[in-house]
Tab-separated table of N, CA, C and O in Angstrom:
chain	number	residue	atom	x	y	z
A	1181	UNK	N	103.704	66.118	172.517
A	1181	UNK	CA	104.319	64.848	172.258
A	1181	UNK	C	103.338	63.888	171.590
A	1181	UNK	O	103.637	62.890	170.935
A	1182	UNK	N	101.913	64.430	171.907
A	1182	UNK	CA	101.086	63.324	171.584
A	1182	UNK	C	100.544	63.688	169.693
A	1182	UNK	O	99.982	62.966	168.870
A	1183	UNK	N	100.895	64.686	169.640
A	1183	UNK	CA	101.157	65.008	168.091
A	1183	UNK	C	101.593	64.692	167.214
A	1183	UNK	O	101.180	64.563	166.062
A	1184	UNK	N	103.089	64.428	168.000
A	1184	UNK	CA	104.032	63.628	167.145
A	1184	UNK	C	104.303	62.753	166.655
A	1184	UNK	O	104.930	62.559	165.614
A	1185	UNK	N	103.551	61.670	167.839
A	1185	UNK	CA	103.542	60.664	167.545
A	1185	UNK	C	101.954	59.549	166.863
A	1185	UNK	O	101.827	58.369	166.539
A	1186	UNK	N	101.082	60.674	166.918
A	1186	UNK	CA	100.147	60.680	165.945
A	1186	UNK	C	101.011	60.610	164.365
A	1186	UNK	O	101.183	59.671	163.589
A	1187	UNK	N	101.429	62.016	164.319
A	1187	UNK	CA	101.582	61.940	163.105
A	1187	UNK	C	102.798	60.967	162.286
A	1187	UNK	O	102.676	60.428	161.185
A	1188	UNK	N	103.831	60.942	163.082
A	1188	UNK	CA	104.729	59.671	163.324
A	1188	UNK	C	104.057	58.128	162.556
A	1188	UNK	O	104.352	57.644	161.463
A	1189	UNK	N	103.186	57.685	163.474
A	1189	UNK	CA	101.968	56.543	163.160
A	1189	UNK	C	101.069	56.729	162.000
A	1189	UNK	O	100.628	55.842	161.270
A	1190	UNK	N	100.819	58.226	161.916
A	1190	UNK	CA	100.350	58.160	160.098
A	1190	UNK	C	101.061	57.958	159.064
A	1190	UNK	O	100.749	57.299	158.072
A	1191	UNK	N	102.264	58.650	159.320
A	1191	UNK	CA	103.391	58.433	158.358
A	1191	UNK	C	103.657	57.015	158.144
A	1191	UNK	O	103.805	56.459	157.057
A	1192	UNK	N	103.686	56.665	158.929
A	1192	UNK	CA	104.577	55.046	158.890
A	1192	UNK	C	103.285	54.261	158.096
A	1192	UNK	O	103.584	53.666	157.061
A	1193	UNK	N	102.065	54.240	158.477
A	1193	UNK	CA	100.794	54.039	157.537
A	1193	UNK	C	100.769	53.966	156.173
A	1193	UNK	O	100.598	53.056	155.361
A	1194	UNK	N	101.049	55.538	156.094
A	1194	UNK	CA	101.149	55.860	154.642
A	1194	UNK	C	102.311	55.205	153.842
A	1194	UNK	O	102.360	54.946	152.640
A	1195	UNK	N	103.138	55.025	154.719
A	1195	UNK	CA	104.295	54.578	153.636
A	1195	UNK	C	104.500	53.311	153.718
A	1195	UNK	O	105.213	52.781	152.866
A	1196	UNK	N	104.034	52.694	154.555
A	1196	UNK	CA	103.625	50.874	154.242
A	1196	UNK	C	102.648	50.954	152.564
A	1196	UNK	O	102.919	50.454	151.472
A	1197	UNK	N	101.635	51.690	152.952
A	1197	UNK	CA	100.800	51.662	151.900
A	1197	UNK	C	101.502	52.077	150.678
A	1197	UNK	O	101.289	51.374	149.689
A	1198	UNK	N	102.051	52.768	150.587
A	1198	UNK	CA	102.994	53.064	149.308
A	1198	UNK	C	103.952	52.286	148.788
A	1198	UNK	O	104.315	52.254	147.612
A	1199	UNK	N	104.439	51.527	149.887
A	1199	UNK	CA	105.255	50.280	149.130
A	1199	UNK	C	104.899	49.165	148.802
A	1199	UNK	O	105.552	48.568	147.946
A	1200	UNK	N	103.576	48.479	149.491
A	1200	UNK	CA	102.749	47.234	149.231
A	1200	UNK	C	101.854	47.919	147.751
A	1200	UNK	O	101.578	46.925	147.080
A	1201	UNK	N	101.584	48.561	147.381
A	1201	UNK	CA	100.521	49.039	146.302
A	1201	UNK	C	101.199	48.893	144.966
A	1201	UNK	O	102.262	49.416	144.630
A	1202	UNK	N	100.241	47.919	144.092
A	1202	UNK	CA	101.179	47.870	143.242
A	1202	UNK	C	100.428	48.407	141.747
A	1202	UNK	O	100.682	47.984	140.619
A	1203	UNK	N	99.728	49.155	142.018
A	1203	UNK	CA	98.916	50.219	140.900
A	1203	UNK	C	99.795	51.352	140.167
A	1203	UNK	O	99.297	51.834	139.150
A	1204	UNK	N	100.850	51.749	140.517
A	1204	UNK	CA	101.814	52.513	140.456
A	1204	UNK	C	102.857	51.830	139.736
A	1204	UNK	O	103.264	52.547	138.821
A	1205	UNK	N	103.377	50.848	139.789
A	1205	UNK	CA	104.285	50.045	139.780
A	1205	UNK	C	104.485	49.515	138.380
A	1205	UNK	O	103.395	49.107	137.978
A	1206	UNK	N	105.651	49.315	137.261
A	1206	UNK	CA	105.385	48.723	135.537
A	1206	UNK	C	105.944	47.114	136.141
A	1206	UNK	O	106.683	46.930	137.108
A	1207	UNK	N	105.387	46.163	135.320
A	1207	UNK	CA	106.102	45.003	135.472
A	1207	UNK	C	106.515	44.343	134.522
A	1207	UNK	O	106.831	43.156	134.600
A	1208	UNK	N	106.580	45.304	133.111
A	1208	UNK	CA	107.221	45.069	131.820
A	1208	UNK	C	108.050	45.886	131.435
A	1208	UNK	O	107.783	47.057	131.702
A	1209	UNK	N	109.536	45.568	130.569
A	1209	UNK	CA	110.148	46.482	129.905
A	1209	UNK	C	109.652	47.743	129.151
A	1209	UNK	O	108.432	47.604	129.233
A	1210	UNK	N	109.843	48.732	128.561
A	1210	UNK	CA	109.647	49.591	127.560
A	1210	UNK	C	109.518	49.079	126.487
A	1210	UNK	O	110.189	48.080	126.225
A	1211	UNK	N	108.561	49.648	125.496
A	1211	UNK	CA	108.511	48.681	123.730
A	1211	UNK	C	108.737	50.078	123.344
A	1211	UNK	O	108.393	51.086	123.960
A	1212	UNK	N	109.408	49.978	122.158
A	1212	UNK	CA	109.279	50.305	121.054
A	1212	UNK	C	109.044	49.848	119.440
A	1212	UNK	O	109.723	48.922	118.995
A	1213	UNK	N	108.191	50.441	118.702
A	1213	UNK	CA	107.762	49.589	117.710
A	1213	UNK	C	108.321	50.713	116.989
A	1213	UNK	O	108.746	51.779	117.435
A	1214	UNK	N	108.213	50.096	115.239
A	1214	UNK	CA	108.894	51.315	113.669
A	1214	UNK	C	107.710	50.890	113.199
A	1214	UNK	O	107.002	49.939	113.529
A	1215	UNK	N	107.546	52.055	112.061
A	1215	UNK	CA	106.608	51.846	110.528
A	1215	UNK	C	107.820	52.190	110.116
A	1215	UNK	O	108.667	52.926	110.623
A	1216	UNK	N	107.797	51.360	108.801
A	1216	UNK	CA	108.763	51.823	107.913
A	1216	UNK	C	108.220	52.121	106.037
A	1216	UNK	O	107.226	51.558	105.577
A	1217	UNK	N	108.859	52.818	105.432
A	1217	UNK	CA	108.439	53.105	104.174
A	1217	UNK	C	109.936	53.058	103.481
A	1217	UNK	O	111.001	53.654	103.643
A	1218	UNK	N	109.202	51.559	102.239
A	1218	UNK	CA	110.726	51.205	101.461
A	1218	UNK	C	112.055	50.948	102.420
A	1218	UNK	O	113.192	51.390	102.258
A	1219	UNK	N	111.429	49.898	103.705
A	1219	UNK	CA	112.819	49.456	104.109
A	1219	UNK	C	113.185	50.653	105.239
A	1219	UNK	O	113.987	50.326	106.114
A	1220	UNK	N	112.633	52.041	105.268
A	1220	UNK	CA	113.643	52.686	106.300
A	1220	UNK	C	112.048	53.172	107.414
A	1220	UNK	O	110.847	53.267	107.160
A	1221	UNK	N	113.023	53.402	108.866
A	1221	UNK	CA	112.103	54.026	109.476
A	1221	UNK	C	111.565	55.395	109.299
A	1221	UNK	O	112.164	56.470	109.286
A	1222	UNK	N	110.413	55.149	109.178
A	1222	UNK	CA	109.812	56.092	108.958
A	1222	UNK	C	108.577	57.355	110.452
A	1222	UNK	O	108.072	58.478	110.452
A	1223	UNK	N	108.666	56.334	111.284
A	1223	UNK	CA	108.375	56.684	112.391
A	1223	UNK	C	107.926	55.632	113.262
A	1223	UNK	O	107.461	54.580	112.824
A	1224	UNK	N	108.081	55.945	114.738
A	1224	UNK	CA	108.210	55.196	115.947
A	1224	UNK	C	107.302	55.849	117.439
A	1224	UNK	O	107.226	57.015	117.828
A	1225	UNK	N	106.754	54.705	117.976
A	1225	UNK	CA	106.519	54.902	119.190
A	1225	UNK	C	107.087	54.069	120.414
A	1225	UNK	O	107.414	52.884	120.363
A	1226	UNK	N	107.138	54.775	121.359
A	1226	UNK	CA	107.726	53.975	122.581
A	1226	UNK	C	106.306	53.917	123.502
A	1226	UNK	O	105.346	54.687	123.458
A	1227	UNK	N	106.556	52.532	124.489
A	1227	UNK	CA	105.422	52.714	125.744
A	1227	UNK	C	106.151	52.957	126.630
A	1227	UNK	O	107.344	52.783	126.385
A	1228	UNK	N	105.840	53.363	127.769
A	1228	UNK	CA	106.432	53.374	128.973
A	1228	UNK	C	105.519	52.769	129.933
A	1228	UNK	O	104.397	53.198	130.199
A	1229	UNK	N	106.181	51.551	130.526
A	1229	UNK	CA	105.326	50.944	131.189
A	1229	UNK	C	105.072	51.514	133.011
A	1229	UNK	O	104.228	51.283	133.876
A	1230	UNK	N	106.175	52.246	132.929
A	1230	UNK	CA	106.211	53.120	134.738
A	1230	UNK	C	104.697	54.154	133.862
A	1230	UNK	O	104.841	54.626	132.734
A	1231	UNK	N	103.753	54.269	134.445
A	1231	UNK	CA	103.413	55.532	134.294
A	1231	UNK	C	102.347	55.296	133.004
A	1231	UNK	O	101.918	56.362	132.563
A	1232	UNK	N	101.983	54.417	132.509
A	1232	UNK	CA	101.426	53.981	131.346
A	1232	UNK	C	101.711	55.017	130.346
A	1232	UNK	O	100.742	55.690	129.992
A	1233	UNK	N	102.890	55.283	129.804
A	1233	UNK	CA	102.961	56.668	128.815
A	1233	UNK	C	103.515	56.222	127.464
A	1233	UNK	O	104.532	55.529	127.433
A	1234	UNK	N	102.875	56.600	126.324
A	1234	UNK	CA	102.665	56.423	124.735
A	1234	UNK	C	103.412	57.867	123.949
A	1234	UNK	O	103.005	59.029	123.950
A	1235	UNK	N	104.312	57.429	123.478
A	1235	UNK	CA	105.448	58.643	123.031
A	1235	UNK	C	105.274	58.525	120.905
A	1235	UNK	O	106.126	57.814	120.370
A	1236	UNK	N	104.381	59.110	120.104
A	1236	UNK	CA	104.473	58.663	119.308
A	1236	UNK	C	105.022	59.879	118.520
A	1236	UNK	O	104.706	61.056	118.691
A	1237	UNK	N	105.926	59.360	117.602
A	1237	UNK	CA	107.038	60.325	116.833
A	1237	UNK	C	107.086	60.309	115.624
A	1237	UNK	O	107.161	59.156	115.202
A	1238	UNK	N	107.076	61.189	114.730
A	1238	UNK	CA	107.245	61.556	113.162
A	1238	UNK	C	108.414	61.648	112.377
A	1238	UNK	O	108.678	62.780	111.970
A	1239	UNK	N	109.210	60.691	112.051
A	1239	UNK	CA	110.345	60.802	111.453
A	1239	UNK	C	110.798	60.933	110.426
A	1239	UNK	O	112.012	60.871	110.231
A	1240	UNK	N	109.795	61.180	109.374
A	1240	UNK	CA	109.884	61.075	107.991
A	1240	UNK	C	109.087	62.578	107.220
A	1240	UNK	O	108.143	63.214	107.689
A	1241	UNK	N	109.528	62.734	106.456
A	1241	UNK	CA	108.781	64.566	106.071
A	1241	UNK	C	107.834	63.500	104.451
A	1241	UNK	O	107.920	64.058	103.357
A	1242	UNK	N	107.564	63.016	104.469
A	1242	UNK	CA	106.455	61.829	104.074
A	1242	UNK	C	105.162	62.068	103.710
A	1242	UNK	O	104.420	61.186	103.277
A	1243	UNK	N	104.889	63.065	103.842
A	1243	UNK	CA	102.742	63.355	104.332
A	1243	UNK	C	102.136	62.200	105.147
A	1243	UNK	O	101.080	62.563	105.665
A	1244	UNK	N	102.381	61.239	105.359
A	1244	UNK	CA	101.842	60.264	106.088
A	1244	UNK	C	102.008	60.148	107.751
A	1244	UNK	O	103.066	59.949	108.349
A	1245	UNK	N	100.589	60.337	108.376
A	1245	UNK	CA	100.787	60.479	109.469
A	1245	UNK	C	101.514	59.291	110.196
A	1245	UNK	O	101.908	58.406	109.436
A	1246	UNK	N	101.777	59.105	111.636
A	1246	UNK	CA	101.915	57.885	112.236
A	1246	UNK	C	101.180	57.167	113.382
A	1246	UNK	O	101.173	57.652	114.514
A	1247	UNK	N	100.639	56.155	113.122
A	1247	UNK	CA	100.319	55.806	114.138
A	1247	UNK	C	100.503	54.724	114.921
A	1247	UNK	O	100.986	53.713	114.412
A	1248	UNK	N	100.084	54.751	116.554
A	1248	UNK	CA	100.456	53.158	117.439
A	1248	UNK	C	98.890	52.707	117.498
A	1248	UNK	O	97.844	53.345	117.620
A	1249	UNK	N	99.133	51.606	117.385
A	1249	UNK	CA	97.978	50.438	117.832
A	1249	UNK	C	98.500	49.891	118.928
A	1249	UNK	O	99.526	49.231	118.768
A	1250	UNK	N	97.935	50.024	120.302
A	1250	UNK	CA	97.547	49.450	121.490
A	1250	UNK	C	96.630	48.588	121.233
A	1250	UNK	O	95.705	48.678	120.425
A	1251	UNK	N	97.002	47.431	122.198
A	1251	UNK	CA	96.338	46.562	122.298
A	1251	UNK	C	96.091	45.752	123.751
A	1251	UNK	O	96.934	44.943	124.140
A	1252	UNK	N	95.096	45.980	124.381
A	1252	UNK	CA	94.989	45.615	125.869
A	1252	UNK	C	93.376	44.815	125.614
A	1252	UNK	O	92.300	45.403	125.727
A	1253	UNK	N	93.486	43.890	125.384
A	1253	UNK	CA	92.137	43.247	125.000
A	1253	UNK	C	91.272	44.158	124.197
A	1253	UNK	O	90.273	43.635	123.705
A	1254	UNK	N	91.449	45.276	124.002
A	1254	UNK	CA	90.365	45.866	122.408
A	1254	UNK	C	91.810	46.679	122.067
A	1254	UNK	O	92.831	46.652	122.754
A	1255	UNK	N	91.655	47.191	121.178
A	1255	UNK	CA	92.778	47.931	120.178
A	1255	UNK	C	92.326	49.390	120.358
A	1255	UNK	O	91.143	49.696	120.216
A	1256	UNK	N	93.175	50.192	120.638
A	1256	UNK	CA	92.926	51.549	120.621
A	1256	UNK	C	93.988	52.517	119.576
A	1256	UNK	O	95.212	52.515	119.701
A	1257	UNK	N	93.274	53.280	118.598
A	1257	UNK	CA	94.660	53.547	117.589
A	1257	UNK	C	94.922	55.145	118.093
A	1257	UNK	O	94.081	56.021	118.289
A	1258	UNK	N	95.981	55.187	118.193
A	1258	UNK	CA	96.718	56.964	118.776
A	1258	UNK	C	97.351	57.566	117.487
A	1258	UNK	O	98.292	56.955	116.979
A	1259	UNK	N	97.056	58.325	117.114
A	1259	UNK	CA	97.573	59.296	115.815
A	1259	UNK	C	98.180	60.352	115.893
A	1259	UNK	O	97.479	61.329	116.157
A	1260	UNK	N	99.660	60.581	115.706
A	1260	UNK	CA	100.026	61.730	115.425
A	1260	UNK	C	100.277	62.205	114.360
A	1260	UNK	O	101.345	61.856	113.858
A	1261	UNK	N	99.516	63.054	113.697
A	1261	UNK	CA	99.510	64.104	112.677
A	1261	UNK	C	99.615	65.128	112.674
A	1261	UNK	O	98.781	65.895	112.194
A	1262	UNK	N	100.661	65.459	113.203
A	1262	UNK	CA	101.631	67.328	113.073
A	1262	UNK	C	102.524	67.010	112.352
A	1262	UNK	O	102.766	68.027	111.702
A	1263	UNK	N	103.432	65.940	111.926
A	1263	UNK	CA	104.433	66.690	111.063
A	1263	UNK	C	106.066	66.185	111.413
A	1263	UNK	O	106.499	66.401	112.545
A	1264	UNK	N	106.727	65.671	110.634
A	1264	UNK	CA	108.032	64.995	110.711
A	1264	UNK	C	108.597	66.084	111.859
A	1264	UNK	O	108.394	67.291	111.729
A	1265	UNK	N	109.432	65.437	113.159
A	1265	UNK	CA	110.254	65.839	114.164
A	1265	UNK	C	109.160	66.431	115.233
A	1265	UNK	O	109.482	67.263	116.081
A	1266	UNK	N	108.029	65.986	115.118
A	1266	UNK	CA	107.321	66.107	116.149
A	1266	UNK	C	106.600	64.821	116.819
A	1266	UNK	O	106.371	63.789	116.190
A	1267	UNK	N	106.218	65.058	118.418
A	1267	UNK	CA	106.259	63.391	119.025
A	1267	UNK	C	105.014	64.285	119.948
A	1267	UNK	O	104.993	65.340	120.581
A	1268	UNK	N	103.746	62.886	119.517
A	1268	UNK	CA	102.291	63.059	120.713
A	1268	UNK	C	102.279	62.581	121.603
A	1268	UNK	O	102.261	61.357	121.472
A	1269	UNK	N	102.280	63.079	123.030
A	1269	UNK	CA	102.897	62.083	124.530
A	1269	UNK	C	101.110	61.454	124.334
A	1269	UNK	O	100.159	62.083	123.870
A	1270	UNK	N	101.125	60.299	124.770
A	1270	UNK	CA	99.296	60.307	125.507
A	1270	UNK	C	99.571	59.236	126.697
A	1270	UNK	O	100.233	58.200	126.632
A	1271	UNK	N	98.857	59.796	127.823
A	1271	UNK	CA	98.791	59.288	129.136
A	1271	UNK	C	97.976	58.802	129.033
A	1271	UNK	O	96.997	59.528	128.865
A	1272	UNK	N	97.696	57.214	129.046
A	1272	UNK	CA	97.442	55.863	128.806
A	1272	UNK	C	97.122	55.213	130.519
A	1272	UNK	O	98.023	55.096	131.350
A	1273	UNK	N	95.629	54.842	130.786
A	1273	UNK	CA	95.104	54.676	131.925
A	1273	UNK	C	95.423	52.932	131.698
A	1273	UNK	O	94.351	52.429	131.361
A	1274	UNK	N	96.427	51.951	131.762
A	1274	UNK	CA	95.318	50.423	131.387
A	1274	UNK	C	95.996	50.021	132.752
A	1274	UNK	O	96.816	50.348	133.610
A	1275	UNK	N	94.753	48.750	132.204
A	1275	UNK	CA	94.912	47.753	133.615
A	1275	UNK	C	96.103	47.500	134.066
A	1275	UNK	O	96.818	47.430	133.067
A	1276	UNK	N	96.962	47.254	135.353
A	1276	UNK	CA	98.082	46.866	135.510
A	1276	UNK	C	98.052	45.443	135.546
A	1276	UNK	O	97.218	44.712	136.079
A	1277	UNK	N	99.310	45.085	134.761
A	1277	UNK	CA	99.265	43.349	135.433
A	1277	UNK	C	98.849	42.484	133.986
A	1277	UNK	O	98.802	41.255	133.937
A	1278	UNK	N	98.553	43.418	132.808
A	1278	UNK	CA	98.097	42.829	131.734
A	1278	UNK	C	99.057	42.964	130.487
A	1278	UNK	O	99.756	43.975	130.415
A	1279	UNK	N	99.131	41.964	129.463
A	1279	UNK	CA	99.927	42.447	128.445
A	1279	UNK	C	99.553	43.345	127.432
A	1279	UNK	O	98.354	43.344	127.153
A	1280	UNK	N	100.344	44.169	126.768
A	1280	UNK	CA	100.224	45.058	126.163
A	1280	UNK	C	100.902	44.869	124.967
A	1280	UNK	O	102.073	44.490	124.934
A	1281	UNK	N	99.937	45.219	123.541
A	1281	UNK	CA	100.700	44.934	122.323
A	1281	UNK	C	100.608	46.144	121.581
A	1281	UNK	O	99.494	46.585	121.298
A	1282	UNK	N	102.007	46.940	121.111
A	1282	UNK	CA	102.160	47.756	120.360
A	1282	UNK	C	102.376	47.229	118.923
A	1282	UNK	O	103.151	46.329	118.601
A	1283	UNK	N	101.618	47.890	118.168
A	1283	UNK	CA	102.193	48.378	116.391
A	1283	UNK	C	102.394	49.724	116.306
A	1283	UNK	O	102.012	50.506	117.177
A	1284	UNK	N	103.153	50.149	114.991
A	1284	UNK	CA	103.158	51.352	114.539
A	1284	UNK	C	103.071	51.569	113.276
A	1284	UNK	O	104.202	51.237	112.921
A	1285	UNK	N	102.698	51.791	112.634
A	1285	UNK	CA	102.214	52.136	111.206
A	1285	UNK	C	102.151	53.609	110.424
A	1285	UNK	O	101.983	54.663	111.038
A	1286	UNK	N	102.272	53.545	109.317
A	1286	UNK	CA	102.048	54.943	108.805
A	1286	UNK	C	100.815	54.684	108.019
A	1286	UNK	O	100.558	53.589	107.520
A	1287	UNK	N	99.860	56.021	107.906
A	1287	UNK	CA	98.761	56.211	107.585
A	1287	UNK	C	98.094	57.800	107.173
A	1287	UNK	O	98.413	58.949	107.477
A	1288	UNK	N	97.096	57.244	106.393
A	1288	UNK	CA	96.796	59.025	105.805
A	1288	UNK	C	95.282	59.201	106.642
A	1288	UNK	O	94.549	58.212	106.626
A	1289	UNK	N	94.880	60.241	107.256
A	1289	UNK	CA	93.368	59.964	107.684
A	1289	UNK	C	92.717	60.361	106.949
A	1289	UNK	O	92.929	61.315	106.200
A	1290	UNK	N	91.402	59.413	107.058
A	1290	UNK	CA	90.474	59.472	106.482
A	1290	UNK	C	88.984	59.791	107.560
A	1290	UNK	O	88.020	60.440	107.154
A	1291	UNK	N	89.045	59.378	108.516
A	1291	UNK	CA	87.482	59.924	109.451
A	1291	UNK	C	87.722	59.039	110.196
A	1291	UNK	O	87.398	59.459	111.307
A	1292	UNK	N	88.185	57.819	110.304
A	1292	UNK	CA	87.939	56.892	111.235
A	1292	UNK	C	89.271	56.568	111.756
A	1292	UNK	O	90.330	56.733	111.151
A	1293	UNK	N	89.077	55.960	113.262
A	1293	UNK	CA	90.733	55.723	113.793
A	1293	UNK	C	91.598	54.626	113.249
A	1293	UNK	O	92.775	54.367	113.500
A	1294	UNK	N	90.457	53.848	112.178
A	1294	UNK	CA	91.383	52.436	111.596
A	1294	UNK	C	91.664	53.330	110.219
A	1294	UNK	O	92.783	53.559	109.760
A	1295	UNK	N	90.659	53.690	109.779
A	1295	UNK	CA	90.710	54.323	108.134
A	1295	UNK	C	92.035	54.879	107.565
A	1295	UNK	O	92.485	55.961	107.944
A	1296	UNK	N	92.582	54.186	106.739
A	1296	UNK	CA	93.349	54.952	106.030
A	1296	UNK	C	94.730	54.044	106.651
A	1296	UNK	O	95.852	54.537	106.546
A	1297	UNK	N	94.603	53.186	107.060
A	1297	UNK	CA	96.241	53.127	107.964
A	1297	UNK	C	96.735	52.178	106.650
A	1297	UNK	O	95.996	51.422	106.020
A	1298	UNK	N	98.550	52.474	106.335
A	1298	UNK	CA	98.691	51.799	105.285
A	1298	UNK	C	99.428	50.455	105.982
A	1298	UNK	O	100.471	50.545	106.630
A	1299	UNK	N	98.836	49.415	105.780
A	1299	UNK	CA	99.065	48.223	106.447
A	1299	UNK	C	100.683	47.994	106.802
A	1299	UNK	O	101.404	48.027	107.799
A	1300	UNK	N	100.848	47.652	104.854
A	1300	UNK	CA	102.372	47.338	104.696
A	1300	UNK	C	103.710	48.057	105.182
A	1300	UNK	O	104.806	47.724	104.731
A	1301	UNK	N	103.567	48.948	106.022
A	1301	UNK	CA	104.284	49.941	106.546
A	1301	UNK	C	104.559	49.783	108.161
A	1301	UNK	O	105.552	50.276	108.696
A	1302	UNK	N	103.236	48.793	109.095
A	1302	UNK	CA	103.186	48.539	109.938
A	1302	UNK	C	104.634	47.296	109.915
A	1302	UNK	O	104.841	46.343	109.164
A	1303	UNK	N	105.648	47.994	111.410
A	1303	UNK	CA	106.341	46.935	112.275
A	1303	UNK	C	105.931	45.951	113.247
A	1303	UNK	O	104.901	46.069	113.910
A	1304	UNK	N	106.874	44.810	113.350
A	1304	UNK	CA	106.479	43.713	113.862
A	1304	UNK	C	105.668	44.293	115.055
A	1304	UNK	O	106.056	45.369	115.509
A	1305	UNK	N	104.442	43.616	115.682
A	1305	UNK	CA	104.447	43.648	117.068
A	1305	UNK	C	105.426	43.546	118.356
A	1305	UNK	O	106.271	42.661	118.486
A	1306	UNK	N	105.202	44.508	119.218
A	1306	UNK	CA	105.925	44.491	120.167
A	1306	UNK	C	105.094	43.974	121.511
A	1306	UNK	O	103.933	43.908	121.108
A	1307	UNK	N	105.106	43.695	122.486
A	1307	UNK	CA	104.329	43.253	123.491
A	1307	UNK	C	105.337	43.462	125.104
A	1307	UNK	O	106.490	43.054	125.240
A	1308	UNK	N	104.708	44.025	125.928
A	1308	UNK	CA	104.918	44.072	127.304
A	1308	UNK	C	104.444	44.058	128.607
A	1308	UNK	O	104.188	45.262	128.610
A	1309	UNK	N	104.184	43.777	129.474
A	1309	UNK	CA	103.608	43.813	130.659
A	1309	UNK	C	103.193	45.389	131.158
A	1309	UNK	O	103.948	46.229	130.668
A	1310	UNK	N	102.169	45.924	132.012
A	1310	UNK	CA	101.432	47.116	132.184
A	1310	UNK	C	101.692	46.876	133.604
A	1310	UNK	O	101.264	47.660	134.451
């Protein structure tokens, strides 16, 4: 009996702690941002703010890769370059509790994570809570 209610009393522990914790938890909508080329989309990323997750997608058979610009107080650029109808997940560690600014842009690489991005192709900023 005295087992049970050990483990009973851990449980109940643990799951206070799981509902007060708010590291786990999104407190912003989903963004999605476009690059577009001549007016149409040309490719898109989504954030997911449950889970910090970066979905970036190739929609255009274009040669131009796509990429998101994150922005959580420094800019981090994510590139996917495989190829129209293919999408790069990246599991995205940021602070919770902070805002978050997406772009998306199309771009050709050149060596560096800014290099090559073609500006005019970049969609409005998007911004959400982490």
């Amino acid at each position: 009996m005295r087992i049970i209610g050990k483990t009973l009393a851990v449980a109940t522990i643990a799951l206070g702690f799981a509902l007060t914790s708010t590291s786990a938890y999104a407190s912003g909508p989903d963004v999605t941002g476009y690059a577009f080329d001549m007016g149409t989309a040309a490719g898109h990323a989504t954030f997911k703010t449950y889970g910090d997750n970066l979905y970036i997608t190739d929609d255009a058979s274009d040669g131009h890769s796509v990429v998101a610009i994150v922005e959580q107080g420094s800019q981090s650029y994510y590139w996917n370059r495989t190829g129209k109808g293919t999408t790069r997940h990246v599991d995205l560690d940021l602070h919770e509790n902070g805002a978050v600014a997406l772009r998306v842009c199309l771009a050709d690489w050149q060596g560096t994570p800014a290099g090559g991005i073609r500006w005019n192709t970049c969609g409005t900023v998007k911004e959400t809570e982490a």
